[in-house]
Structure formats: C-alpha cells, structure tokens
Amino acid sequence: MSVLACDIGGTRIKLGVVDRGRLLAEAIIPAESDRGLAQALPRMVVALENLCREAGIEPGDCAALAMGFPALVDSKAGRVLDEYGKYADAPELDLNAWAREQFGLRLAIDNDARVALLGEWRFGAGQGSENLAMITLGTGIGTAVITEGRLLRGPHFQAGNLCSHFIVNPGGEPCFCGSRGCV
C-alpha cells in the first residue's frame, strides 16, 4: 500500500508517494525553515495532492503520512520535541491533527536519520542486516543505529545519536546552541 512521504530538511522539503519501497512520484519544495514549519504545511499539502494525482491514487487510499524531521522526535506521541535551530514552531504544532485533517491519514514521524536508516534496512543496502548504522549529511549531520534487529530510540528518543552536534571549528560561525563552529 502507498505512503505519503515527507523528508523535512533545513534547506529543502522532499515529498513523495512511495509504494513498497518504490517511488511513484516526487517533488522538492524550498524549506524556508527560518520561517517555521506552519508556513510550509499548506505548500506540502498542495505538492502531495499533485503527487497523488500524478501517481493515480487518492491521498486517503494511502496507509499513512510518513515524516522524517531533523531534530528530536517523540515517535510514540508523534510530536517534535526540539527544533535544533530549524522550524522553531514545530514543537507547538499538532502534526497528527494536521495529517488527519488534510489527508485523513495517521502520521508516522521520527527523526530524519532514523527514517533514512529504516528505509535502507527495509528496502536498500541494509536488507538482511541485524546491525546497521547510518550517518546522514545535509544541512546538518544525523546518525541512527539498528542493533540486533531493533532501531535504537531510547526512553528519551536520543539513543543512536552518535555525534550529530559537535564543534569542528572553535572560531567558526555562531550556533543556535551558544557555541561556535558546530556541525
């Protein structure tokens, strides 16, 4: 069954209709993350509806709306917990309600690196692996780990975050964390 897929990045938002690991239609829209996530949601709705038409399906016929978000996410409650300098309004948004109201779908959301790792584990280079780690490189750096066939999340949704925020240039640009030169 098809899924509406959203990869929320700091620079771009990648959207798609995916069916059993096969991409049926895709689009990329500017993120404008400094303006918040709420401003991007209506643009995402339009793009996803267009992708569904292109793929020849109705949004409501999909199994879920899956979202990878570049920060700390409570995947059980379906909430963004922290925004790490991107989409400052995200922790206040009820994305579960948004997915139901706009598409009649349940929301499956997790940290973007975990979502990428799950995709590789299920449909890509990591198929058949019991232990797998991934580093994602984009506007930021993310990491995720599967060990003994289980995705690490931990009780506070931080497990598997191996090194995604550290100083590489002490005299570098200011970071939202208060340090300088962070990755």
Short mmCIF file of N, CA and C in Angstrom, two decimals:
data_model
loop_
_atom_site.label_atom_id
_atom_site.label_comp_id
_atom_site.label_asym_id
_atom_site.label_seq_id
_atom_site.Cartn_x
_atom_site.Cartn_y
_atom_site.Cartn_z
N MET A 1 0.85 -1.18 0.00
CA MET A 1 0.00 0.00 0.00
C MET A 1 0.89 1.24 0.00
N SER A 2 0.42 2.30 -0.62
CA SER A 2 1.19 3.53 -0.76
C SER A 2 1.24 4.34 0.54
N VAL A 3 2.29 5.16 0.62
CA VAL A 3 2.50 6.06 1.76
C VAL A 3 2.87 7.42 1.20
N LEU A 4 2.35 8.48 1.82
CA LEU A 4 2.82 9.82 1.52
C LEU A 4 4.06 10.05 2.36
N ALA A 5 5.16 10.42 1.72
CA ALA A 5 6.44 10.54 2.41
C ALA A 5 6.92 11.99 2.39
N CYS A 6 7.40 12.46 3.56
CA CYS A 6 7.91 13.83 3.70
C CYS A 6 9.25 13.78 4.41
N ASP A 7 10.27 14.29 3.74
CA ASP A 7 11.60 14.42 4.34
C ASP A 7 11.82 15.91 4.56
N ILE A 8 11.63 16.34 5.81
CA ILE A 8 11.73 17.75 6.15
C ILE A 8 13.20 18.08 6.39
N GLY A 9 13.78 18.86 5.50
CA GLY A 9 15.18 19.25 5.64
C GLY A 9 15.30 20.71 5.98
N GLY A 10 16.50 21.12 6.30
CA GLY A 10 16.74 22.52 6.63
C GLY A 10 16.73 23.42 5.42
N THR A 11 17.04 22.87 4.24
CA THR A 11 17.09 23.64 3.01
C THR A 11 15.95 23.29 2.06
N ARG A 12 15.67 21.98 1.96
CA ARG A 12 14.61 21.51 1.06
C ARG A 12 13.68 20.55 1.79
N ILE A 13 12.46 20.49 1.32
CA ILE A 13 11.49 19.50 1.77
C ILE A 13 11.24 18.58 0.59
N LYS A 14 11.58 17.31 0.78
CA LYS A 14 11.40 16.32 -0.29
C LYS A 14 10.13 15.54 0.00
N LEU A 15 9.28 15.43 -0.99
CA LEU A 15 7.98 14.79 -0.84
C LEU A 15 7.84 13.68 -1.88
N GLY A 16 7.10 12.65 -1.52
CA GLY A 16 6.91 11.57 -2.47
C GLY A 16 5.72 10.71 -2.14
N VAL A 17 5.33 9.93 -3.12
CA VAL A 17 4.37 8.85 -2.94
C VAL A 17 5.17 7.58 -3.15
N VAL A 18 5.19 6.72 -2.13
CA VAL A 18 6.02 5.52 -2.13
C VAL A 18 5.12 4.31 -1.95
N ASP A 19 5.39 3.26 -2.74
CA ASP A 19 4.63 2.02 -2.62
C ASP A 19 5.62 0.86 -2.49
N ARG A 20 5.67 0.25 -1.32
CA ARG A 20 6.54 -0.89 -1.04
C ARG A 20 7.99 -0.62 -1.47
N GLY A 21 8.49 0.55 -1.11
CA GLY A 21 9.86 0.91 -1.39
C GLY A 21 10.10 1.48 -2.77
N ARG A 22 9.07 1.58 -3.59
CA ARG A 22 9.21 2.12 -4.94
C ARG A 22 8.63 3.52 -4.98
N LEU A 23 9.39 4.49 -5.46
CA LEU A 23 8.96 5.88 -5.55
C LEU A 23 8.09 6.05 -6.78
N LEU A 24 6.81 6.43 -6.57
CA LEU A 24 5.87 6.60 -7.67
C LEU A 24 5.88 8.03 -8.21
N ALA A 25 6.09 8.99 -7.34
CA ALA A 25 6.11 10.41 -7.74
C ALA A 25 6.88 11.18 -6.67
N GLU A 26 7.56 12.26 -7.09
CA GLU A 26 8.35 13.03 -6.12
C GLU A 26 8.36 14.50 -6.47
N ALA A 27 8.58 15.32 -5.46
CA ALA A 27 8.71 16.76 -5.63
C ALA A 27 9.62 17.30 -4.54
N ILE A 28 10.22 18.44 -4.82
CA ILE A 28 11.06 19.14 -3.84
C ILE A 28 10.59 20.58 -3.79
N ILE A 29 10.38 21.08 -2.56
CA ILE A 29 9.99 22.47 -2.37
C ILE A 29 10.99 23.13 -1.43
N PRO A 30 11.17 24.45 -1.52
CA PRO A 30 12.08 25.14 -0.60
C PRO A 30 11.58 25.02 0.84
N ALA A 31 12.50 24.85 1.77
CA ALA A 31 12.12 24.67 3.17
C ALA A 31 11.74 25.98 3.85
N GLU A 32 12.57 27.00 3.67
CA GLU A 32 12.37 28.26 4.39
C GLU A 32 12.21 27.99 5.89
N SER A 33 13.10 27.16 6.43
CA SER A 33 12.98 26.69 7.81
C SER A 33 13.01 27.81 8.83
N ASP A 34 13.65 28.92 8.49
CA ASP A 34 13.69 30.05 9.42
C ASP A 34 12.33 30.69 9.61
N ARG A 35 11.39 30.42 8.70
CA ARG A 35 10.03 30.96 8.80
C ARG A 35 9.09 30.01 9.56
N GLY A 36 9.57 28.84 9.92
CA GLY A 36 8.76 27.89 10.68
C GLY A 36 8.13 26.82 9.81
N LEU A 37 7.66 25.77 10.46
CA LEU A 37 7.03 24.66 9.75
C LEU A 37 5.59 24.97 9.35
N ALA A 38 4.89 25.76 10.16
CA ALA A 38 3.48 26.06 9.86
C ALA A 38 3.33 26.69 8.48
N GLN A 39 4.27 27.55 8.08
CA GLN A 39 4.18 28.19 6.78
C GLN A 39 4.41 27.19 5.64
N ALA A 40 5.11 26.09 5.90
CA ALA A 40 5.40 25.10 4.86
C ALA A 40 4.27 24.09 4.69
N LEU A 41 3.47 23.87 5.73
CA LEU A 41 2.44 22.83 5.67
C LEU A 41 1.46 23.01 4.52
N PRO A 42 0.92 24.20 4.27
CA PRO A 42 0.00 24.35 3.13
C PRO A 42 0.68 24.04 1.78
N ARG A 43 1.94 24.42 1.63
CA ARG A 43 2.66 24.11 0.40
C ARG A 43 2.88 22.60 0.26
N MET A 44 3.10 21.94 1.39
CA MET A 44 3.27 20.49 1.37
C MET A 44 1.97 19.80 0.96
N VAL A 45 0.84 20.30 1.45
CA VAL A 45 -0.46 19.72 1.08
C VAL A 45 -0.66 19.79 -0.43
N VAL A 46 -0.45 20.97 -1.01
CA VAL A 46 -0.63 21.14 -2.45
C VAL A 46 0.28 20.19 -3.22
N ALA A 47 1.55 20.14 -2.83
CA ALA A 47 2.50 19.28 -3.53
C ALA A 47 2.13 17.80 -3.40
N LEU A 48 1.73 17.36 -2.20
CA LEU A 48 1.35 15.96 -2.02
C LEU A 48 0.09 15.60 -2.79
N GLU A 49 -0.88 16.51 -2.84
CA GLU A 49 -2.09 16.26 -3.64
C GLU A 49 -1.73 16.13 -5.12
N ASN A 50 -0.84 16.99 -5.61
CA ASN A 50 -0.39 16.90 -7.00
C ASN A 50 0.33 15.58 -7.27
N LEU A 51 1.15 15.15 -6.33
CA LEU A 51 1.87 13.88 -6.49
C LEU A 51 0.92 12.70 -6.52
N CYS A 52 -0.12 12.76 -5.71
CA CYS A 52 -1.12 11.68 -5.72
C CYS A 52 -1.82 11.61 -7.08
N ARG A 53 -2.18 12.77 -7.63
CA ARG A 53 -2.79 12.79 -8.97
C ARG A 53 -1.83 12.19 -10.00
N GLU A 54 -0.57 12.59 -9.90
CA GLU A 54 0.45 12.08 -10.82
C GLU A 54 0.58 10.56 -10.70
N ALA A 55 0.49 10.04 -9.50
CA ALA A 55 0.62 8.60 -9.25
C ALA A 55 -0.68 7.85 -9.50
N GLY A 56 -1.78 8.58 -9.70
CA GLY A 56 -3.07 7.95 -9.96
C GLY A 56 -3.73 7.36 -8.74
N ILE A 57 -3.50 7.97 -7.58
CA ILE A 57 -4.13 7.48 -6.35
C ILE A 57 -4.77 8.63 -5.60
N GLU A 58 -5.65 8.30 -4.70
CA GLU A 58 -6.26 9.28 -3.80
C GLU A 58 -5.46 9.31 -2.51
N PRO A 59 -5.22 10.51 -1.95
CA PRO A 59 -4.45 10.58 -0.70
C PRO A 59 -5.03 9.69 0.41
N GLY A 60 -6.34 9.64 0.53
CA GLY A 60 -6.98 8.86 1.58
C GLY A 60 -6.83 7.36 1.41
N ASP A 61 -6.39 6.92 0.23
CA ASP A 61 -6.16 5.49 0.00
C ASP A 61 -4.79 5.04 0.49
N CYS A 62 -3.96 5.99 0.92
CA CYS A 62 -2.63 5.65 1.42
C CYS A 62 -2.73 5.09 2.85
N ALA A 63 -1.71 4.37 3.25
CA ALA A 63 -1.68 3.76 4.59
C ALA A 63 -1.38 4.79 5.67
N ALA A 64 -0.56 5.79 5.34
CA ALA A 64 -0.14 6.77 6.35
C ALA A 64 0.58 7.92 5.67
N LEU A 65 0.84 8.94 6.44
CA LEU A 65 1.74 10.01 6.05
C LEU A 65 2.98 9.83 6.90
N ALA A 66 4.11 9.54 6.26
CA ALA A 66 5.36 9.30 6.97
C ALA A 66 6.23 10.54 6.86
N MET A 67 6.84 10.95 7.99
CA MET A 67 7.63 12.18 8.01
C MET A 67 8.93 11.96 8.77
N GLY A 68 10.01 12.40 8.16
CA GLY A 68 11.30 12.46 8.82
C GLY A 68 11.57 13.92 9.16
N PHE A 69 11.93 14.19 10.41
CA PHE A 69 12.13 15.57 10.86
C PHE A 69 13.54 15.72 11.43
N PRO A 70 14.24 16.82 11.12
CA PRO A 70 15.65 16.96 11.50
C PRO A 70 15.89 17.43 12.93
N ALA A 71 15.34 16.71 13.89
CA ALA A 71 15.52 17.08 15.29
C ALA A 71 15.02 15.94 16.17
N LEU A 72 14.90 16.22 17.45
CA LEU A 72 14.42 15.24 18.42
C LEU A 72 12.91 15.07 18.29
N VAL A 73 12.48 13.82 18.11
CA VAL A 73 11.08 13.50 17.86
C VAL A 73 10.63 12.39 18.81
N ASP A 74 9.45 12.57 19.41
CA ASP A 74 8.78 11.51 20.17
C ASP A 74 7.94 10.73 19.16
N SER A 75 8.48 9.62 18.69
CA SER A 75 7.80 8.85 17.65
C SER A 75 6.53 8.17 18.16
N LYS A 76 6.45 7.92 19.45
CA LYS A 76 5.25 7.29 20.01
C LYS A 76 4.08 8.26 20.02
N ALA A 77 4.32 9.49 20.47
CA ALA A 77 3.26 10.51 20.53
C ALA A 77 3.10 11.26 19.22
N GLY A 78 4.08 11.11 18.32
CA GLY A 78 4.00 11.82 17.05
C GLY A 78 4.23 13.31 17.18
N ARG A 79 5.21 13.69 18.03
CA ARG A 79 5.46 15.11 18.30
C ARG A 79 6.95 15.44 18.15
N VAL A 80 7.20 16.63 17.64
CA VAL A 80 8.55 17.15 17.60
C VAL A 80 8.84 17.70 19.00
N LEU A 81 9.95 17.27 19.60
CA LEU A 81 10.28 17.70 20.97
C LEU A 81 11.21 18.91 21.00
N ASP A 82 12.08 19.02 20.01
CA ASP A 82 13.02 20.14 19.94
C ASP A 82 13.28 20.43 18.49
N GLU A 83 13.69 21.65 18.18
CA GLU A 83 13.83 22.02 16.79
C GLU A 83 15.25 22.28 16.35
N TYR A 84 16.22 22.26 17.21
CA TYR A 84 17.64 22.36 16.86
C TYR A 84 17.94 23.50 15.88
N GLY A 85 17.27 24.62 16.03
CA GLY A 85 17.56 25.79 15.19
C GLY A 85 16.85 25.81 13.86
N LYS A 86 16.00 24.84 13.59
CA LYS A 86 15.23 24.80 12.35
C LYS A 86 13.76 24.64 12.73
N TYR A 87 12.89 25.38 12.07
CA TYR A 87 11.45 25.25 12.30
C TYR A 87 11.11 25.45 13.78
N ALA A 88 11.37 26.65 14.28
CA ALA A 88 11.19 26.95 15.70
C ALA A 88 9.79 26.66 16.22
N ASP A 89 8.79 26.72 15.35
CA ASP A 89 7.41 26.50 15.78
C ASP A 89 7.02 25.02 15.84
N ALA A 90 7.85 24.12 15.34
CA ALA A 90 7.48 22.71 15.21
C ALA A 90 7.04 22.04 16.52
N PRO A 91 7.70 22.27 17.66
CA PRO A 91 7.24 21.61 18.88
C PRO A 91 5.82 22.00 19.30
N GLU A 92 5.35 23.14 18.83
CA GLU A 92 4.00 23.59 19.21
C GLU A 92 2.92 23.07 18.26
N LEU A 93 3.30 22.50 17.12
CA LEU A 93 2.33 22.07 16.12
C LEU A 93 1.80 20.67 16.41
N ASP A 94 0.51 20.47 16.16
CA ASP A 94 -0.10 19.14 16.27
C ASP A 94 -0.11 18.53 14.87
N LEU A 95 0.99 17.88 14.54
CA LEU A 95 1.12 17.30 13.21
C LEU A 95 0.22 16.09 13.01
N ASN A 96 -0.12 15.40 14.10
CA ASN A 96 -1.09 14.30 14.00
C ASN A 96 -2.43 14.83 13.49
N ALA A 97 -2.91 15.91 14.08
CA ALA A 97 -4.18 16.50 13.66
C ALA A 97 -4.09 17.01 12.23
N TRP A 98 -2.96 17.62 11.88
CA TRP A 98 -2.77 18.12 10.51
C TRP A 98 -2.90 16.98 9.50
N ALA A 99 -2.24 15.84 9.74
CA ALA A 99 -2.29 14.71 8.81
C ALA A 99 -3.72 14.17 8.69
N ARG A 100 -4.44 14.09 9.82
CA ARG A 100 -5.83 13.61 9.79
C ARG A 100 -6.73 14.59 9.05
N GLU A 101 -6.60 15.88 9.37
CA GLU A 101 -7.48 16.89 8.76
C GLU A 101 -7.22 17.06 7.26
N GLN A 102 -5.98 17.05 6.85
CA GLN A 102 -5.66 17.30 5.45
C GLN A 102 -5.81 16.08 4.55
N PHE A 103 -5.50 14.90 5.09
CA PHE A 103 -5.47 13.70 4.26
C PHE A 103 -6.29 12.53 4.79
N GLY A 104 -6.79 12.64 6.03
CA GLY A 104 -7.50 11.52 6.64
C GLY A 104 -6.56 10.36 6.97
N LEU A 105 -5.29 10.68 7.21
CA LEU A 105 -4.28 9.65 7.44
C LEU A 105 -3.65 9.77 8.82
N ARG A 106 -3.16 8.65 9.32
CA ARG A 106 -2.37 8.69 10.56
C ARG A 106 -0.97 9.16 10.20
N LEU A 107 -0.31 9.75 11.17
CA LEU A 107 1.06 10.26 10.99
C LEU A 107 2.05 9.29 11.61
N ALA A 108 3.08 8.96 10.87
CA ALA A 108 4.23 8.22 11.39
C ALA A 108 5.42 9.17 11.25
N ILE A 109 5.95 9.66 12.37
CA ILE A 109 7.04 10.64 12.35
C ILE A 109 8.18 10.15 13.22
N ASP A 110 9.40 10.44 12.76
CA ASP A 110 10.59 10.12 13.55
C ASP A 110 11.70 11.06 13.09
N ASN A 111 12.82 10.99 13.77
CA ASN A 111 13.99 11.73 13.38
C ASN A 111 14.37 11.32 11.95
N ASP A 112 14.81 12.29 11.15
CA ASP A 112 15.08 12.02 9.74
C ASP A 112 16.18 10.97 9.52
N ALA A 113 17.20 10.94 10.36
CA ALA A 113 18.25 9.93 10.20
C ALA A 113 17.70 8.53 10.48
N ARG A 114 16.82 8.41 11.46
CA ARG A 114 16.20 7.11 11.75
C ARG A 114 15.33 6.65 10.58
N VAL A 115 14.58 7.58 10.01
CA VAL A 115 13.71 7.24 8.88
C VAL A 115 14.57 6.77 7.70
N ALA A 116 15.67 7.47 7.43
CA ALA A 116 16.56 7.07 6.34
C ALA A 116 17.14 5.68 6.60
N LEU A 117 17.56 5.43 7.83
CA LEU A 117 18.12 4.12 8.18
C LEU A 117 17.07 3.02 8.01
N LEU A 118 15.85 3.26 8.45
CA LEU A 118 14.79 2.27 8.28
C LEU A 118 14.55 1.94 6.82
N GLY A 119 14.59 2.97 5.96
CA GLY A 119 14.41 2.75 4.53
C GLY A 119 15.50 1.86 3.95
N GLU A 120 16.76 2.13 4.32
CA GLU A 120 17.88 1.31 3.83
C GLU A 120 17.81 -0.11 4.39
N TRP A 121 17.38 -0.22 5.63
CA TRP A 121 17.29 -1.54 6.28
C TRP A 121 16.19 -2.39 5.63
N ARG A 122 15.09 -1.76 5.32
CA ARG A 122 13.94 -2.49 4.79
C ARG A 122 14.03 -2.71 3.28
N PHE A 123 14.49 -1.67 2.54
CA PHE A 123 14.41 -1.74 1.09
C PHE A 123 15.74 -1.52 0.36
N GLY A 124 16.81 -1.18 1.07
CA GLY A 124 18.05 -0.80 0.40
C GLY A 124 19.23 -1.67 0.76
N ALA A 125 20.37 -1.02 0.88
CA ALA A 125 21.64 -1.69 1.08
C ALA A 125 21.73 -2.46 2.39
N GLY A 126 20.90 -2.13 3.37
CA GLY A 126 20.96 -2.79 4.67
C GLY A 126 20.03 -3.98 4.82
N GLN A 127 19.36 -4.38 3.75
CA GLN A 127 18.44 -5.52 3.86
C GLN A 127 19.16 -6.74 4.38
N GLY A 128 18.53 -7.42 5.33
CA GLY A 128 19.09 -8.64 5.89
C GLY A 128 20.08 -8.43 7.01
N SER A 129 20.42 -7.18 7.31
CA SER A 129 21.38 -6.89 8.37
C SER A 129 20.70 -6.87 9.72
N GLU A 130 21.37 -7.39 10.72
CA GLU A 130 20.89 -7.32 12.09
C GLU A 130 21.43 -6.09 12.81
N ASN A 131 22.58 -5.59 12.33
CA ASN A 131 23.24 -4.44 12.94
C ASN A 131 23.63 -3.48 11.82
N LEU A 132 23.24 -2.23 12.00
CA LEU A 132 23.44 -1.26 10.94
C LEU A 132 23.52 0.14 11.56
N ALA A 133 24.39 0.97 11.04
CA ALA A 133 24.48 2.36 11.48
C ALA A 133 24.50 3.25 10.25
N MET A 134 24.02 4.48 10.42
CA MET A 134 23.98 5.41 9.30
C MET A 134 24.36 6.80 9.78
N ILE A 135 25.10 7.50 8.95
CA ILE A 135 25.36 8.92 9.15
C ILE A 135 24.73 9.64 7.97
N THR A 136 23.89 10.62 8.24
CA THR A 136 23.27 11.41 7.18
C THR A 136 23.94 12.77 7.13
N LEU A 137 24.18 13.24 5.93
CA LEU A 137 24.81 14.53 5.71
C LEU A 137 23.87 15.40 4.89
N GLY A 138 23.55 16.57 5.41
CA GLY A 138 22.69 17.51 4.71
C GLY A 138 22.98 18.89 5.25
N THR A 139 21.93 19.63 5.56
CA THR A 139 22.12 20.92 6.22
C THR A 139 22.79 20.68 7.58
N GLY A 140 22.50 19.54 8.18
CA GLY A 140 23.12 19.11 9.43
C GLY A 140 23.64 17.69 9.26
N ILE A 141 24.11 17.11 10.36
CA ILE A 141 24.59 15.73 10.38
C ILE A 141 23.71 14.95 11.34
N GLY A 142 23.28 13.78 10.93
CA GLY A 142 22.46 12.93 11.78
C GLY A 142 23.02 11.52 11.82
N THR A 143 22.64 10.78 12.83
CA THR A 143 23.06 9.39 12.95
C THR A 143 21.90 8.55 13.47
N ALA A 144 21.94 7.26 13.14
CA ALA A 144 20.94 6.32 13.62
C ALA A 144 21.56 4.94 13.66
N VAL A 145 21.01 4.06 14.52
CA VAL A 145 21.59 2.74 14.73
C VAL A 145 20.48 1.70 14.86
N ILE A 146 20.70 0.57 14.20
CA ILE A 146 19.89 -0.63 14.43
C ILE A 146 20.84 -1.66 15.01
N THR A 147 20.46 -2.25 16.12
CA THR A 147 21.28 -3.29 16.73
C THR A 147 20.39 -4.49 17.07
N GLU A 148 20.89 -5.66 16.72
CA GLU A 148 20.16 -6.91 16.93
C GLU A 148 18.74 -6.80 16.38
N GLY A 149 18.61 -6.17 15.22
CA GLY A 149 17.32 -6.07 14.54
C GLY A 149 16.35 -5.07 15.13
N ARG A 150 16.83 -4.18 16.03
CA ARG A 150 15.95 -3.18 16.66
C ARG A 150 16.51 -1.79 16.46
N LEU A 151 15.63 -0.88 16.06
CA LEU A 151 16.02 0.52 15.92
C LEU A 151 16.17 1.12 17.30
N LEU A 152 17.32 1.76 17.55
CA LEU A 152 17.55 2.39 18.84
C LEU A 152 16.85 3.75 18.89
N ARG A 153 16.02 3.94 19.91
CA ARG A 153 15.39 5.22 20.17
C ARG A 153 15.67 5.66 21.61
N GLY A 154 15.55 4.74 22.53
CA GLY A 154 15.78 5.04 23.93
C GLY A 154 14.57 5.69 24.58
N PRO A 155 14.57 5.78 25.92
CA PRO A 155 13.41 6.31 26.64
C PRO A 155 13.18 7.81 26.39
N HIS A 156 14.22 8.51 25.95
CA HIS A 156 14.09 9.95 25.69
C HIS A 156 14.32 10.26 24.22
N PHE A 157 14.25 9.22 23.36
CA PHE A 157 14.34 9.35 21.90
C PHE A 157 15.68 9.92 21.44
N GLN A 158 16.74 9.67 22.22
CA GLN A 158 18.06 10.16 21.86
C GLN A 158 19.06 9.04 21.58
N ALA A 159 18.69 7.80 21.79
CA ALA A 159 19.62 6.69 21.55
C ALA A 159 19.95 6.60 20.07
N GLY A 160 21.17 6.27 19.76
CA GLY A 160 21.62 6.16 18.38
C GLY A 160 22.13 7.48 17.82
N ASN A 161 21.99 8.55 18.59
CA ASN A 161 22.51 9.85 18.18
C ASN A 161 23.98 9.88 18.58
N LEU A 162 24.83 9.48 17.66
CA LEU A 162 26.23 9.22 17.99
C LEU A 162 27.11 10.46 18.00
N CYS A 163 26.82 11.41 17.12
CA CYS A 163 27.76 12.52 17.02
C CYS A 163 27.18 13.69 16.25
N SER A 164 25.91 13.90 16.29
CA SER A 164 25.33 14.84 15.33
C SER A 164 25.50 16.31 15.70
N HIS A 165 26.09 16.64 16.84
CA HIS A 165 26.29 18.05 17.16
C HIS A 165 27.59 18.20 17.94
N PHE A 166 28.61 18.73 17.26
CA PHE A 166 29.88 18.92 17.94
C PHE A 166 30.66 20.04 17.26
N ILE A 167 31.62 20.59 17.97
CA ILE A 167 32.41 21.72 17.47
C ILE A 167 33.53 21.19 16.58
N VAL A 168 33.62 21.73 15.36
CA VAL A 168 34.71 21.37 14.45
C VAL A 168 35.61 22.57 14.16
N ASN A 169 35.13 23.78 14.45
CA ASN A 169 35.91 24.99 14.22
C ASN A 169 35.57 25.98 15.33
N PRO A 170 36.34 26.02 16.40
CA PRO A 170 36.02 26.88 17.55
C PRO A 170 35.87 28.35 17.19
N GLY A 171 36.47 28.81 16.13
CA GLY A 171 36.32 30.21 15.70
C GLY A 171 35.29 30.38 14.61
N GLY A 172 34.49 29.36 14.36
CA GLY A 172 33.52 29.38 13.27
C GLY A 172 32.27 30.20 13.55
N GLU A 173 31.29 29.98 12.72
CA GLU A 173 30.02 30.69 12.81
C GLU A 173 29.30 30.39 14.13
N PRO A 174 28.54 31.36 14.65
CA PRO A 174 27.75 31.10 15.86
C PRO A 174 26.70 30.02 15.59
N CYS A 175 26.47 29.21 16.60
CA CYS A 175 25.47 28.13 16.52
C CYS A 175 24.30 28.47 17.43
N PHE A 176 23.15 27.90 17.15
CA PHE A 176 21.98 28.11 17.99
C PHE A 176 22.19 27.60 19.42
N CYS A 177 23.16 26.71 19.62
CA CYS A 177 23.41 26.15 20.94
C CYS A 177 24.21 27.09 21.83
N GLY A 178 24.76 28.16 21.25
CA GLY A 178 25.57 29.10 22.01
C GLY A 178 27.06 28.97 21.76
N SER A 179 27.49 27.85 21.16
CA SER A 179 28.91 27.67 20.83
C SER A 179 29.19 28.25 19.45
N ARG A 180 30.39 28.02 18.97
CA ARG A 180 30.78 28.47 17.64
C ARG A 180 31.35 27.30 16.86
N GLY A 181 31.13 27.29 15.55
CA GLY A 181 31.74 26.32 14.67
C GLY A 181 31.22 24.90 14.80
N CYS A 182 29.96 24.77 15.17
CA CYS A 182 29.38 23.44 15.33
C CYS A 182 28.96 22.82 14.00
N VAL A 183 28.94 21.51 13.98
CA VAL A 183 28.38 20.75 12.87
C VAL A 183 27.08 20.17 13.37
#
